[in-house]
Structures are given as C-alpha cells and as structure tokens.
Coordinates of C-alpha atoms in Angstrom, one line a residue:
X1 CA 69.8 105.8 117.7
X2 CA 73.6 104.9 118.5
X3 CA 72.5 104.7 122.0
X4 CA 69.9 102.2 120.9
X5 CA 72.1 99.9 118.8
X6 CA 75.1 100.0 121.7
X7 CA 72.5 98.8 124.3
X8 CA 71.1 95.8 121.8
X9 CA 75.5 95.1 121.2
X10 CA 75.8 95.1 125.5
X11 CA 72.7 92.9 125.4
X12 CA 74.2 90.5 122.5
X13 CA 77.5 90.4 124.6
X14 CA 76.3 89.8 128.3
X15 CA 73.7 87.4 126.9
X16 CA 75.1 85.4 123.9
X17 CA 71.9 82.9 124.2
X18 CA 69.5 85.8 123.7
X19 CA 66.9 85.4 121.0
X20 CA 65.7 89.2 120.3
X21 CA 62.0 89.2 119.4
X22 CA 61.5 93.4 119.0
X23 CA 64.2 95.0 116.1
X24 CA 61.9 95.9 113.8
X25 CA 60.8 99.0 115.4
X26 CA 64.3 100.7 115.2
X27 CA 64.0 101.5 111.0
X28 CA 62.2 104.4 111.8
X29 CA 63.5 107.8 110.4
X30 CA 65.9 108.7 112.4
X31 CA 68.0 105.6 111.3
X32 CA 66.8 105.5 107.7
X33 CA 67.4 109.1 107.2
X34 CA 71.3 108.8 108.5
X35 CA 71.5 106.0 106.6
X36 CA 70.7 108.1 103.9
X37 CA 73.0 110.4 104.5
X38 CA 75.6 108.0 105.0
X39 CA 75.6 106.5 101.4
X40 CA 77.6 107.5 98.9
X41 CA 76.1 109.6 96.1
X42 CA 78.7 108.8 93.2
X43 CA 77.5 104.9 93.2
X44 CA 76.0 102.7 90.8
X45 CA 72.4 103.3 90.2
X46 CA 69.6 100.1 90.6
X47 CA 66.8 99.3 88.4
X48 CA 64.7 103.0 89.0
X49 CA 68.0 104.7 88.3
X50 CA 67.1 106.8 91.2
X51 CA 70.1 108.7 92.7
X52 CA 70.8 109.8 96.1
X53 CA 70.4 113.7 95.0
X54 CA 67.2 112.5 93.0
X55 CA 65.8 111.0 96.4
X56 CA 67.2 114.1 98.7
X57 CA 65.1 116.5 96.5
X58 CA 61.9 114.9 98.9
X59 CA 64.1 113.4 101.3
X60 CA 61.1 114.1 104.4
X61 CA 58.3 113.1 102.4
X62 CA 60.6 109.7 101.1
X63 CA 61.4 109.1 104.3
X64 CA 58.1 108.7 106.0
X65 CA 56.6 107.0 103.3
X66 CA 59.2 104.6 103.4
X67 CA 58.5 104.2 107.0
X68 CA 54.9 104.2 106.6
X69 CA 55.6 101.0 104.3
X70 CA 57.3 99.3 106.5
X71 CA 55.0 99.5 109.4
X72 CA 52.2 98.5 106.7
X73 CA 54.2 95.4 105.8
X74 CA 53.8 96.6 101.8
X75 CA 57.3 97.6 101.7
X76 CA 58.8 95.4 99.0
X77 CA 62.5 95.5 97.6
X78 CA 62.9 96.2 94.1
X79 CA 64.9 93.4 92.1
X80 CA 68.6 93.7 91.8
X81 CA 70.6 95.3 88.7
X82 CA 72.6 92.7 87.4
X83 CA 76.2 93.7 86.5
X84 CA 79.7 92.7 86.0
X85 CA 83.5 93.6 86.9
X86 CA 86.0 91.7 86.1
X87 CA 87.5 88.5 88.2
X88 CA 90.4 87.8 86.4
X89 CA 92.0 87.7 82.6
X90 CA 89.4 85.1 82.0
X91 CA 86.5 85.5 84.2
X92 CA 83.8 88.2 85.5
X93 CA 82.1 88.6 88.9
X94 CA 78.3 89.0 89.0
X95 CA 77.4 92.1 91.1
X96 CA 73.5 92.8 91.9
X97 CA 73.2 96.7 92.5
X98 CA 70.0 97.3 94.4
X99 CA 67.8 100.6 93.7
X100 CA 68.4 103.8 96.3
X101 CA 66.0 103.1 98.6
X102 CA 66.3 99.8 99.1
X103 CA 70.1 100.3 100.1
X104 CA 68.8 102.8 102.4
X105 CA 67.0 100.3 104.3
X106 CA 69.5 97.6 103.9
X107 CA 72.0 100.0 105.3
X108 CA 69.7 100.3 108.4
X109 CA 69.2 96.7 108.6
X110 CA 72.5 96.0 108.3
X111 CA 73.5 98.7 111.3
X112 CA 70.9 96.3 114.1
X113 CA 72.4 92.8 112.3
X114 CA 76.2 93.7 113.2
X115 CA 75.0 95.2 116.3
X116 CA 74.1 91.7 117.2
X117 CA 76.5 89.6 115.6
X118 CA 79.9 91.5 116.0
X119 CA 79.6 89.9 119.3
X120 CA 79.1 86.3 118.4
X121 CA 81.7 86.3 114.9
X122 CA 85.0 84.8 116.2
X123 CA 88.3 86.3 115.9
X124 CA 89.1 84.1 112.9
X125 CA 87.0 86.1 110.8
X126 CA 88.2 88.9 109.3
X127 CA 85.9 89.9 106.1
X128 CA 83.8 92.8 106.1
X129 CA 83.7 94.1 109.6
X130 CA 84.1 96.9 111.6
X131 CA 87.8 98.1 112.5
X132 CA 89.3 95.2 110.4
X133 CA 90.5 94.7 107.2
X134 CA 92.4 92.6 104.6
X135 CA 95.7 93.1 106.1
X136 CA 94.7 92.9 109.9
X137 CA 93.9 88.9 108.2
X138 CA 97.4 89.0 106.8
X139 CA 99.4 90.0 110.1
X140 CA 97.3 87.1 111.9
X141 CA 98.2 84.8 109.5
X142 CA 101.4 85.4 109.7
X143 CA 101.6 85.4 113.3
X144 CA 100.0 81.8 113.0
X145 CA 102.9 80.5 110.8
X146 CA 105.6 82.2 112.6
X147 CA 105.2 81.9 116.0
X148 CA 103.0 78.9 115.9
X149 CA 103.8 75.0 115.4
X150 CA 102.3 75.2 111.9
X151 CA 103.6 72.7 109.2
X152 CA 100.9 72.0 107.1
X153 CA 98.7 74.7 105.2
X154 CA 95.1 73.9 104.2
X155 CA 94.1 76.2 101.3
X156 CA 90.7 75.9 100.6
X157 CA 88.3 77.7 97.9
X158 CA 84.5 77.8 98.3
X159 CA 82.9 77.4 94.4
X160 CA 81.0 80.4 93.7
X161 CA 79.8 81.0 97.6
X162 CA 77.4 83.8 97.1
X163 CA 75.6 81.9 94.4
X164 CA 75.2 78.7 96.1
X165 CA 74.0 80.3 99.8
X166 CA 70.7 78.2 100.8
X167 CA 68.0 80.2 101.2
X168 CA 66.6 78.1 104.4
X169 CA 69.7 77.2 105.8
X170 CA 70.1 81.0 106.1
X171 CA 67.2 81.9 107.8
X172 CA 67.5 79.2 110.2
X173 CA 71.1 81.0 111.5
X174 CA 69.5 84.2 111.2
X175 CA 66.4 82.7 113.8
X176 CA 69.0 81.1 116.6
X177 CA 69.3 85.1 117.2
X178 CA 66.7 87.2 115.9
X179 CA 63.3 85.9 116.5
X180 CA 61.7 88.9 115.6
X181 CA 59.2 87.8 112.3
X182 CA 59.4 91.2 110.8
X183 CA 63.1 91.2 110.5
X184 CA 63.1 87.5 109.4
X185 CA 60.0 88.8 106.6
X186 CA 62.4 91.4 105.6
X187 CA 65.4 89.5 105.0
X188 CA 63.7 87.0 103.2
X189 CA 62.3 89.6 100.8
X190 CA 65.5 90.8 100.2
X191 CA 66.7 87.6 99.5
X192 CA 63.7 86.6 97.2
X193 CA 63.9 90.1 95.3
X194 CA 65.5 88.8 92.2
X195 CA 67.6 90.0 89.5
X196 CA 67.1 92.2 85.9
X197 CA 69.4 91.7 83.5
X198 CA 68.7 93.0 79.9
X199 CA 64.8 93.8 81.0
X200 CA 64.3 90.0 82.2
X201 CA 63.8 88.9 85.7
X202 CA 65.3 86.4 87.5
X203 CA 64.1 84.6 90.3
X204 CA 66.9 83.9 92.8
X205 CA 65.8 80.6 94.7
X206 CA 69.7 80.6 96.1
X207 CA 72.4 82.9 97.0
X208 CA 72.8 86.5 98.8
X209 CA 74.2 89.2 95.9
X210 CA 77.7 91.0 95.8
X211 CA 76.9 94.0 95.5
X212 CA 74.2 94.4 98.1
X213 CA 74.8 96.1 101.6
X214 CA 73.5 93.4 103.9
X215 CA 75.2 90.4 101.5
X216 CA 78.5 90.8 103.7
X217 CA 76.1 90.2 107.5
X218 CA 74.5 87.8 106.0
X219 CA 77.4 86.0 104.5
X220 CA 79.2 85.9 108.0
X221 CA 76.8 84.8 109.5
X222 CA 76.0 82.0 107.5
X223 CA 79.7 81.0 108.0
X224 CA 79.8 81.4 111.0
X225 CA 77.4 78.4 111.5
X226 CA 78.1 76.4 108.8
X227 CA 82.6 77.1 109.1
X228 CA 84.0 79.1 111.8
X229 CA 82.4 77.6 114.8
X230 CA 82.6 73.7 113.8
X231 CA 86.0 74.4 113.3
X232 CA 86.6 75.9 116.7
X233 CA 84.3 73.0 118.2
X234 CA 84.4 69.7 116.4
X235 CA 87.8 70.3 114.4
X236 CA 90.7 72.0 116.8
X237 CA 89.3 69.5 119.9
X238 CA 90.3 66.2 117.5
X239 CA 93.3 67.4 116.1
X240 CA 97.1 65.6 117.6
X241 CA 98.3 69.7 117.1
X242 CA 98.2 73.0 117.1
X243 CA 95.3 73.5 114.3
X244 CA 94.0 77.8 113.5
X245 CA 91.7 79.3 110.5
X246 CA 92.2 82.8 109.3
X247 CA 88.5 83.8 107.4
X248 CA 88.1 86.7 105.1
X249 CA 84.6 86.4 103.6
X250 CA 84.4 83.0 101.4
X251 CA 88.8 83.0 101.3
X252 CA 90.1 81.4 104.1
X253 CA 93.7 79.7 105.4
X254 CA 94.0 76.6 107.3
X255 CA 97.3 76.2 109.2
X256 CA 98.2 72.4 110.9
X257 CA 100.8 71.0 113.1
X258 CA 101.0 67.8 112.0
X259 CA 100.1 66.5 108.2
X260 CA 97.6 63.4 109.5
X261 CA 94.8 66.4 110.8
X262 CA 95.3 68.1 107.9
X263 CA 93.9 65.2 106.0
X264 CA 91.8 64.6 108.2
X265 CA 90.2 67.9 108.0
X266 CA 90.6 68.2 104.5
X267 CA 88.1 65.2 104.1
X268 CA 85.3 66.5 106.9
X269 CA 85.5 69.5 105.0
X270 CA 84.1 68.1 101.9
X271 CA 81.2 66.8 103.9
X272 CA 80.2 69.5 105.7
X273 CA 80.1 72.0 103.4
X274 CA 77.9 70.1 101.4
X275 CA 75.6 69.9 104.3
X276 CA 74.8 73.5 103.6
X277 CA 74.9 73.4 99.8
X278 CA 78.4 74.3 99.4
X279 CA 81.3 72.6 97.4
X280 CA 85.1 73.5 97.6
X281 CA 86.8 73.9 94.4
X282 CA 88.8 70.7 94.3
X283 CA 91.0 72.5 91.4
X284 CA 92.3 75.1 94.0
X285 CA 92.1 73.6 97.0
X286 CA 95.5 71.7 98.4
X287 CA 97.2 70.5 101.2
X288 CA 101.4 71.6 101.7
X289 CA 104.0 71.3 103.7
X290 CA 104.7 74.8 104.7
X291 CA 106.1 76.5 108.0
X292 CA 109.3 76.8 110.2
X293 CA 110.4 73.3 109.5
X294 CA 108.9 73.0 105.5
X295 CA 112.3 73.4 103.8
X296 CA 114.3 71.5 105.9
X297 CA 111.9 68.4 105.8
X298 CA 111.8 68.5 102.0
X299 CA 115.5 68.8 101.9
X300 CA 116.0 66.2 103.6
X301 CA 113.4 63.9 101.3
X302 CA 114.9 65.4 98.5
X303 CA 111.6 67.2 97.7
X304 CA 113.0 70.6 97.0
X305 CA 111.6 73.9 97.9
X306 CA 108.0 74.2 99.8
X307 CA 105.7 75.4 97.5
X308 CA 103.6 78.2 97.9
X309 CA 99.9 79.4 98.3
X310 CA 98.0 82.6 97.6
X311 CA 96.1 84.6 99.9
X312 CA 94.0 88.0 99.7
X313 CA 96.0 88.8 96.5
X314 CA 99.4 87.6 97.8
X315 CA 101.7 84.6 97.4
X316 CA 102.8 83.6 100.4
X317 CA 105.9 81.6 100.5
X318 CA 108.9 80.5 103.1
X319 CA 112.1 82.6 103.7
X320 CA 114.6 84.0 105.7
X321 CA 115.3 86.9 107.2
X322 CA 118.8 89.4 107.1
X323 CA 120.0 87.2 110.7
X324 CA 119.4 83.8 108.8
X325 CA 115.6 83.5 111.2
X326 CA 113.1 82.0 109.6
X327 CA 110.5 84.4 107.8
X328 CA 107.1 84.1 105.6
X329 CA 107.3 86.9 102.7
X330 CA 104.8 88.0 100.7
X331 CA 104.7 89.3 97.3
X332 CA 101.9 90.3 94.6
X333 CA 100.4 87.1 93.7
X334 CA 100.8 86.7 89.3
X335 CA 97.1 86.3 88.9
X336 CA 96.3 89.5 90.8
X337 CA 99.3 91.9 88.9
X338 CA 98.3 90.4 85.7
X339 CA 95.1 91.5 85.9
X340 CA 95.3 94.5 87.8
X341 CA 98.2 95.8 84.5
X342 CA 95.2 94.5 82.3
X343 CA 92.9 96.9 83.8
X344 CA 94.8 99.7 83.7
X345 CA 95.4 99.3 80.1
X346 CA 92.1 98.8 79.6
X347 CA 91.0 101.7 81.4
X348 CA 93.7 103.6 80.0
X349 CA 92.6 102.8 76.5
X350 CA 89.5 104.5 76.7
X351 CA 90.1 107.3 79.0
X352 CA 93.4 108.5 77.5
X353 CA 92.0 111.5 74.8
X354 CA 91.1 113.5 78.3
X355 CA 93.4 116.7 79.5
X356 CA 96.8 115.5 80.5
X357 CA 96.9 117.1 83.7
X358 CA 93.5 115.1 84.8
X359 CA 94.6 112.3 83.5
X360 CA 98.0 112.5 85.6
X361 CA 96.1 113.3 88.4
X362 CA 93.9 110.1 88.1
X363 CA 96.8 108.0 87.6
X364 CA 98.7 109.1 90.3
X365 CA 95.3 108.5 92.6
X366 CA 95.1 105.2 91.1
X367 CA 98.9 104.4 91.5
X368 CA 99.1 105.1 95.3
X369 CA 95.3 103.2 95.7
X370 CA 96.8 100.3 94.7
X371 CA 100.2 100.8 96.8
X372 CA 98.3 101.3 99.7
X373 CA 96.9 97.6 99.4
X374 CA 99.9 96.1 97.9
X375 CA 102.6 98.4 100.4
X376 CA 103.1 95.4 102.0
X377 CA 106.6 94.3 104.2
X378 CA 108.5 92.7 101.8
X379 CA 106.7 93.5 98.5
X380 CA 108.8 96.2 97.2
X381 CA 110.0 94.9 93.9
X382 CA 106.4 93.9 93.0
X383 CA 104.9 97.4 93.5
X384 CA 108.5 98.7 91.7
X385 CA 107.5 96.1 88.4
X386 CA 104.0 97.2 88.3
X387 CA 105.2 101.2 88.4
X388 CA 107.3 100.5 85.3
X389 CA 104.3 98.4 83.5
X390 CA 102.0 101.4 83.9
X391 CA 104.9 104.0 83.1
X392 CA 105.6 102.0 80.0
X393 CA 101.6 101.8 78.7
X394 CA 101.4 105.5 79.5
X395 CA 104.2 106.3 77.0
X396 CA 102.3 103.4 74.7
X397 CA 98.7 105.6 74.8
X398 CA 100.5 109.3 74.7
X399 CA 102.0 108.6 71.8
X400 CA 98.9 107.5 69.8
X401 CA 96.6 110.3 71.0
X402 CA 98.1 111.8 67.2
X403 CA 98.7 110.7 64.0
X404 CA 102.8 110.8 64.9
X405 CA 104.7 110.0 67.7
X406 CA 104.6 112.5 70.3
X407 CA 107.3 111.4 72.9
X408 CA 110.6 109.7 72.5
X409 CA 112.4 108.1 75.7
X410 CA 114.0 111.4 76.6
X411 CA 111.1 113.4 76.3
X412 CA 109.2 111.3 77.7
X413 CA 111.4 111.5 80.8
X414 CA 111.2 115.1 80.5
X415 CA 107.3 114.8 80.8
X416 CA 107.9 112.6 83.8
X417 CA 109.8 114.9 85.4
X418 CA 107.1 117.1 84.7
X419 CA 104.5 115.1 85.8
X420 CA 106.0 112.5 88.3
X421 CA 104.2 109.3 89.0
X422 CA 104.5 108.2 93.0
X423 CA 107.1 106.0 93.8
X424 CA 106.3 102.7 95.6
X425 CA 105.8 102.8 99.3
X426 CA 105.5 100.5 102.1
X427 CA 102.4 101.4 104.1
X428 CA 101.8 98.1 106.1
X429 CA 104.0 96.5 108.2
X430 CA 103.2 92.9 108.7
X431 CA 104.6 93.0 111.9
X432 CA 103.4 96.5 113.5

C-alpha cells in the first residue's frame, strides 16, 4: 500500500496538471485495517461510543463489511459528537469527534489526499503536515524578518475559518485534482454528516470540523486556492518589495518591504477572502512597522518602541542581540500563559485528591509537555514564571486535600526536594 500511495505522490509531482480519475479503489483492507491500527485507542469516543478495542474484538469481519460498504456506495458517515475545549479565559472551541469507523476511513482517505497534495502545498504552509511543525513556521518566520528587507508585518486573523468553509467552493479545489466521483461522493458525505449535541442533529450546510482527521487536508487545500497561491501569483508580482507569508492552518504572518504594499494587500485581502465566504477579524488584524529598521524609524518620528504581534502562541517583538545585532525575540504570548495557568488550576482542582506520587508524575509529564512547545530561544524567563505559578497552586491544592494545613514553606520545600518538578529547558533553537 506505501508502494501504492508513493507512486500516486511521484505521479502528483512529475505531473502537477494531472486530474486522477481512479483513488477510490485503494480503501480496501489493507489500508483501512492499518489505518486501524494506526489510531490511537485512548481517544474520544463519537456518537456509537464505539472504541478501538470494542471494534478490534471483530476487527476481520468489521473490516470487510466496511469495505463491502463502500464498494456498494451505502457506506454513510455517522454525524459528528459535538464538544468543547477551551480557547481562551473567555471563549471555547467547537470540536466534532467522529465515531471509530468513520476515523478509520477518514484516516485512509486522508493518507491518498496528502499523497496528492503534499506536492502542490507551497512552502509557506506550515500547518498540519508531514515532517513540519509549529516551530519549523517559527524559524521561517524568523528567517523572513532577519535576513530579509521586511519593515512592515501584516497580521491577519480568519473569523471562525472552520465554520465559515463553503461547502461548493471546496469541492471545486478538491475536483482541479481528483476527478474521481467516488472520492468527491465521499468527501461530500463527510462534509454533509452533521453534528449531535445534547441528542439533536445539526445539519452542517458550511464548514469542515476540528476534530475530524481529514478537516486539516481539506483545510489546506482550500487555502491553498483561496490564500497561498494568489499570494504567490497576483500579490508578490505587484508589490515595489520584498513581500513573504508564513501559513499555519487559518494563522498566518504577512511580512512587507515597504508600508504602501502592505496597504495595499491589506485591502485585496478583504475582498478576496470574501470571495470564498471568509471574513478577517478586523478587531485582530493590523498593519506595523516592524523589522531591522522599525525602531530606528519610530525614533526618529518620535513614535517610540515598535509594537508587537503574536504568533503560534508567541509575542514576537524587536531586539538586540549580546554584539548590539539586530534580533527578533520571542516570548510566551499573555493570552496563551494566562490560560494555559488557568488550566492547570482547573485541572488541578479536580484531580488533586488522587495518590501523590501519580499526581507528581502527571505534573511533571505535563510540565515538560508544555516546555517542549514553549523551550523556545529566548523564552526562558517565561517558562521560569509559569514553573513558579504551577509550584505555587500545587502548594494552594495540597494544603486543602485536609481539614488543616498540611505544608508550610519549608516543608513544602522539603516535599519538593522530594518530589522535584523539571526545571525549564530550551529545546528549540530558533536558529538550528
């Protein structure tokens, strides 16, 4: 089956006008049943509650029934759980958690769309593929600003993109490549599925759900249409200067050489998203001076400081280095520590009656899980501030597990000792 999908990728590559009319063949078992194997057993369950050891119990007999369902054409996707996580202190984010099955064929689907379409997405997208990340978007940003002639940043925010996505817009990207109608049938089923919440069904006449394995593909692509490519097209050929995008899902950068194509863009922007249905959000979406030459331009106007934007959970702002060389630092954006404390303390709240030694254990795990995102070159003394918030609620929720307190400051050292919690650790460097 890898064979398979590497052949349709050399295809893609060698060919990128080819319109593939025969995919649909490929979920057969062999794929479905790694993909089954593939998913992880611990998550969420959908609508049937079905789990992946419920589903293993008749994993052969599943498994060709689920094929024999799709070569019938009677294979239909159950709706989507509705659920929510939080966003931020004030706000939650829909997630739509489909049933076990259906993630087992979205899994396969989604293995023959990126076979396809990791050779057409441009380098300026960063979200949700293979062999990049959140901080591979980070170090090309930076490299942008840095080395590059940018003065102005663009920072732009799609309103509630996986909401809004149109239906038909959608499946006209999906057609310039994949021509095959069972694939199309397929993804518009998934699409069309709908959403329980309390026992009611939704229809879902617009958007692709967070939450779902093939949202992320779908999202890209649609994107990549409507975004990445009339940027490289339309917007870098009619800008005076140096003009670059860096894309991570719906969050995406803008950097500009000179203030006049900013503006510019910023305008065409407005009208073409709305082309496709989309909106920016006008509230956090603005235009700054920011780069190599920033603060010494608003010096000279007498416009202090350049301000600063945030980015994949980071404010980005202007600095300097040890040698006096101009530097862009990062650190843990406020909205992003705030509410990342406020979960803890949250989570702590209700989990903190369990054994101490698996509740260490689970700290620590959580502690170093959120170093490993935030161990970022030159964000030390945020990671440090956010090791003493969660040090100081721990001692908070110890000491009311009883009627009296349990620890005072030097016992609670003494615990700590004990028990230490990690200490903060670079893990990326923006520059390696």
């Amino acid at each position: 089956m890898q064979t398979k999908l590497a052949r349709i990728a050399n295809i893609a590559k060698e060919n990128p006008k080819e319109s593939f009319t025969s995919l649909y063949h490929l979920l057969n078992e062999e794929l479905l049943t790694q993909c089954h194997l593939e998913l992880d057993g611990s998550k969420a369950t959908g609508v049937d509650q079905v789990t992946k050891a419920i589903y293993e119990e008749n994993l052969e007999s599943n498994i060709k029934n689920l094929v024999e369902r799709l070569k019938r054409k009677s294979y239909r996707p159950q709706p989507v759980r509705r659920a929510y996580i939080p966003k931020d202190e004030k706000s939650t984010r829909p997630l739509g958690i489909p049933s076990y099955e259906d993630k087992i064929v979205q899994l396969g689907l989604n293995k023959i769309l990126q076979a396809i379409y990791e050779q057409d997405f441009l380098n300026l997208s960063y979200g949700f593929r293979p062999g990049r990340n959140c901080h591979d978007a980070l170090k090309a940003l930076n490299r942008n600003i840095e080395y590059g002639r940018t003065s102005y940043i663009v920072d732009a925010d799609i309103r509630s993109f996986f909401t809004k996505v149109n239906h038909e817009w959608l499946m006209k990207f999906l057609g310039v490549r994949i021509a095959d109608s069972h694939i199309q049938r397929l993804v518009r089923r998934f699409l069309k599925a709908g959403i329980m919440e309390q026992g009611r069904w939704e229809p879902t006449e617009a958007g692709t759900p967070q939450g779902s394995i093939v949202s992320p593909v779908l999202a890209n692509l649609y994107l990549h249409y409507a975004l990445d490519l009339w940027f490289e097209v339309v917007v870098k050929k009619a800008c005076r200067g140096e003009a670059s995008m860096i894309r991570y899902a719906d969050d995406y950068v803008c950097c500009f050489q000179y203030k006049v194509d900013a503006e510019r863009f910023y305008e065409a922007l407005i009208k073409r998203l709305a082309k496709f249905d989309l909106e920016i959000a006008e509230e956090k979406t603005k235009i700054l001076e920011f780069g190599r030459f920033a603060e010494e331009n608003r010096k000279r106007k007498g416009q202090g400081k350049p301000k600063t934007f945030d980015f994949l959970g980071f404010t980005h702002y202007c600095s300097r280095s040890s040698k006096g060389k101009f530097r862009v630092k990062r650190k843990t954006s406020a909205k992003k520590f705030k509410s990342k404390v406020k979960a803890f303390k949250n989570w702590l709240r209700t989990e903190r009656h369990q054994d101490v030694e698996e509740l260490m254990k689970t700290i620590r795990a959580k502690l170093i899980g959120h170093y490993r995102y935030y161990g970022i070159t030159d964000n030390s003394r945020a990671m440090s501030v956010y090791k003493f918030q969660i040090s100081k609620t721990l001692l908070k929720w110890l000491n009311r597990r009883s009627q009296r307190r349990s620890f005072t400051a030097d016992k609670y050292n003494l615990f700590l000792q004990r028990n230490p919690l990690p200490e903060p650790k670079i893990y990326v460097n923006i520059y390696g």
